[in-house]
Short mmCIF file of C-alpha atoms in Angstrom, two decimals:
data_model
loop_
_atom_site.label_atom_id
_atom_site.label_comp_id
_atom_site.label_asym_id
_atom_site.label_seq_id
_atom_site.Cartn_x
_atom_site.Cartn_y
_atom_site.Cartn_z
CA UNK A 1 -19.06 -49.99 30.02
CA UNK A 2 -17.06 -52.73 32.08
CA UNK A 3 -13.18 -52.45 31.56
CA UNK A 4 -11.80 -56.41 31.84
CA UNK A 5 -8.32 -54.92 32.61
CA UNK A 6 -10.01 -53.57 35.95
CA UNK A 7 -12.47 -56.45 36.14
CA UNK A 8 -10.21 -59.42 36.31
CA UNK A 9 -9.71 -61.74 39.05
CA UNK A 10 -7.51 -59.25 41.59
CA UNK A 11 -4.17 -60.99 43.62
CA UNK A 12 -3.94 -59.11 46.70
CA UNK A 13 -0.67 -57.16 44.53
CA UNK A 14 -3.02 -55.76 41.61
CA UNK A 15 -5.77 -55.21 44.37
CA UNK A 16 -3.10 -53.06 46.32
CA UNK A 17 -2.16 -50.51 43.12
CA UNK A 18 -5.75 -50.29 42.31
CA UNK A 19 -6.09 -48.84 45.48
CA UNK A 20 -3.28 -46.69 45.07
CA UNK A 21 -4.26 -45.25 42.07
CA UNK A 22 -7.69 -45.13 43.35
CA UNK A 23 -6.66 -43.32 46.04
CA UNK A 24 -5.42 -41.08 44.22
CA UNK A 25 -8.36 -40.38 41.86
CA UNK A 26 -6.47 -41.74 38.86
CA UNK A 27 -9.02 -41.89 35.76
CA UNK A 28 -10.61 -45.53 35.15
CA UNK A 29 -8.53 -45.20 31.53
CA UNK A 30 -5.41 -44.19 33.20
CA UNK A 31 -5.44 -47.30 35.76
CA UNK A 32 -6.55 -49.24 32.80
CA UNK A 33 -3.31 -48.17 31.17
CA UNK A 34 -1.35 -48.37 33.82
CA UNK A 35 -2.52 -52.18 34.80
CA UNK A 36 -2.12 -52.77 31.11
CA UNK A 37 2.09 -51.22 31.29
CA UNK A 38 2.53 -53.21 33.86
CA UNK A 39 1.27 -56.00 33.12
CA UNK A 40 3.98 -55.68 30.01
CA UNK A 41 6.03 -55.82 32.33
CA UNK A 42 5.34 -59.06 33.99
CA UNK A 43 4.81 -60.40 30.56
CA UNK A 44 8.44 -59.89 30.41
CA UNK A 45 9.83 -60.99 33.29
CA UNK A 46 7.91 -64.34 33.16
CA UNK A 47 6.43 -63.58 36.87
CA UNK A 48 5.46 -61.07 39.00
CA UNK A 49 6.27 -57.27 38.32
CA UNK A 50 7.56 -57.07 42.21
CA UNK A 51 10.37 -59.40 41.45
CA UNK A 52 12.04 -57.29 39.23
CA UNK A 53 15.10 -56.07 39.64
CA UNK A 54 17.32 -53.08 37.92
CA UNK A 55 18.98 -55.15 35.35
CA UNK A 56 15.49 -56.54 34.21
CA UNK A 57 13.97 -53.62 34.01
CA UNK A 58 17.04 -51.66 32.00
CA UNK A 59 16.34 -55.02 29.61
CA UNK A 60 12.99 -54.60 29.42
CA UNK A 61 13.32 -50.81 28.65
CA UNK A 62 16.02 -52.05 25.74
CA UNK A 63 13.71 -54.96 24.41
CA UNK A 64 11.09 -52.11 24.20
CA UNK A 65 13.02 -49.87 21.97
CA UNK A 66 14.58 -52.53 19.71
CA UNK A 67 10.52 -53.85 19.36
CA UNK A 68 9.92 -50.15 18.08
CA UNK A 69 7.74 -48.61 20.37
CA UNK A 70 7.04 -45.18 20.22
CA UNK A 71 8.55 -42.54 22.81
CA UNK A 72 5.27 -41.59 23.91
CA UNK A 73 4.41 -45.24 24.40
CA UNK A 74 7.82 -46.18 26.25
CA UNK A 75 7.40 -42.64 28.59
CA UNK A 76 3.96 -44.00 29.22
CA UNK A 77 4.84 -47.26 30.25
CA UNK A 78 7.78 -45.51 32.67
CA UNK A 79 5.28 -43.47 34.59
CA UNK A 80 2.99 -46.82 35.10
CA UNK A 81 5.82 -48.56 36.45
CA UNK A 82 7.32 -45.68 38.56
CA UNK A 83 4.09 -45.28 40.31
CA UNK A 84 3.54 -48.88 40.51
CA UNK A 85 7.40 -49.34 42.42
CA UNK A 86 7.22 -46.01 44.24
CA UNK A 87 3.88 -45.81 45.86
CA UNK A 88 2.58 -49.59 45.59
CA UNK A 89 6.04 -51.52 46.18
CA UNK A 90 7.57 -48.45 47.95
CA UNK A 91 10.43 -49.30 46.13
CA UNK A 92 11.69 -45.83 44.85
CA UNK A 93 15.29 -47.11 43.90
CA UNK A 94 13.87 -49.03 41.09
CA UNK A 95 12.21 -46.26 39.61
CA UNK A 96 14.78 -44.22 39.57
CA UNK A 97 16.62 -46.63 37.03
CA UNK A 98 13.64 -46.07 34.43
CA UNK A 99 14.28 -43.68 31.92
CA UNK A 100 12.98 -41.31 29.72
CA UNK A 101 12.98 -41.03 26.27
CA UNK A 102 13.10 -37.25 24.64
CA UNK A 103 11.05 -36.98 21.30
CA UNK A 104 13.09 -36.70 18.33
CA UNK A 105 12.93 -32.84 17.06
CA UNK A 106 11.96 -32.33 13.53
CA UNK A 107 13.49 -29.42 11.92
CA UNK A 108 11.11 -26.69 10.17
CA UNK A 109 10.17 -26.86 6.71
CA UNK A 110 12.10 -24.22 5.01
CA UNK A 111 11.21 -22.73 1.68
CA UNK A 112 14.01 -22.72 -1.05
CA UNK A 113 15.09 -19.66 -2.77
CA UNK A 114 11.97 -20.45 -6.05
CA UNK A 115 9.62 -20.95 -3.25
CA UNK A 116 10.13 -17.30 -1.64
CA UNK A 117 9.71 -16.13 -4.90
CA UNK A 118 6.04 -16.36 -4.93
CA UNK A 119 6.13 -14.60 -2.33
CA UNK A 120 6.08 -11.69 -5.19
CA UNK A 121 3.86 -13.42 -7.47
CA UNK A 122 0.60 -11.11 -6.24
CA UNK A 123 0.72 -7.54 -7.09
CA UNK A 124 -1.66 -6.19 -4.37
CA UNK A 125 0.50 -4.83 -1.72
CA UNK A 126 -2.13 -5.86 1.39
CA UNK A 127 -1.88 -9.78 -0.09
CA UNK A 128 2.19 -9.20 0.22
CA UNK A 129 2.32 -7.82 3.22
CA UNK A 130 0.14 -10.77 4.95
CA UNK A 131 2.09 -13.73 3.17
CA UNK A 132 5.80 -12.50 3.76
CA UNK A 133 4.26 -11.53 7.72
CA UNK A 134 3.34 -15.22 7.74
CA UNK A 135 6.46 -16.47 6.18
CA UNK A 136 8.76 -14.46 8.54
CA UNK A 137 6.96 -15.09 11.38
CA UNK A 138 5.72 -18.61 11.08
CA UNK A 139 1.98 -17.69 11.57
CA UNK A 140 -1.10 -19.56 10.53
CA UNK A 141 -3.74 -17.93 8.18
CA UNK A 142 -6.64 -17.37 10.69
CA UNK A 143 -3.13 -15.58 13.00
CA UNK A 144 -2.51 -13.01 10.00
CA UNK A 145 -6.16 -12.61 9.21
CA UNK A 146 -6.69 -11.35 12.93
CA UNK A 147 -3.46 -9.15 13.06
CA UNK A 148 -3.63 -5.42 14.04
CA UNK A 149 -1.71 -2.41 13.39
CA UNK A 150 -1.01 -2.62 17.01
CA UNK A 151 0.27 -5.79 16.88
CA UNK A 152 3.05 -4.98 14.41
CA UNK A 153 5.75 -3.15 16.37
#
């Protein structure tokens, strides 16, 4: 299967990070992904990626996140472009002004009070003991079902 991203007609800049990231025995997807992040970039700016300079790339990293992409995306995109400035434009001052996003934490679903209460709806004492373990604990099924004595200390 022919990937057009890698296939395209090649200016000596693209031809010089798909050496660099053939070089460095990045995956056909990844440079595929990379070119693609990149090429976001430049889509951006209006012209070439190796023009840009801090203050377009903090307003392309803002225009991102107001246009809703994901964190995974956006820290995807910032490891394109920070190989793309530090090995391929040897730029490494630029990438330092990218930035990662941290992914939002979710907090646990906790049962309420009624909910812990079936807990003591079955009245065999093994079935108890293996749904308050994985209550307390926060273990799967097939984790209680392969539980040993030794294992409870």
């Amino acid at each position: 299967m022919t990937h057009p991203a890698l296939d395209a007609p090649i200016n000596p800049l693209r031809q010089r990070l798909i050496d660099d990231m053939t070089m460095r025995r990045f995956s056909r997807e990844t440079q595929r992904n990379y070119l693609r992040d990149i090429g976001r970039l430049a889509t951006f700016l209006g012209r070439s990626p190796d023009t840009a300079t801090a203050d377009d790339l903090r307003r392309f990293q803002i225009e991102q996140q107001e246009d809703g992409v994901s964190c995974s995306t956006m820290n995807s995109v910032v490891s394109a472009l920070r190989f793309f400035f530090t090995h391929t434009l040897d730029r490494p001052d630029l990438a330092r002004r990218l930035v990662r996003l941290s992914h939002p934490r979710k907090l646990p679903v906790v049962l309420s009070c009624d909910e812990v209460a079936l807990l003591d709806a079955t009245t065999c004492l093994k079935h108890q003991a293996a749904l308050s373990v994985a209550y307390g604990a926060g273990l799967r099924v097939a984790e209680v079902s392969t539980l040993k004595v030794a294992d409870v200390r």
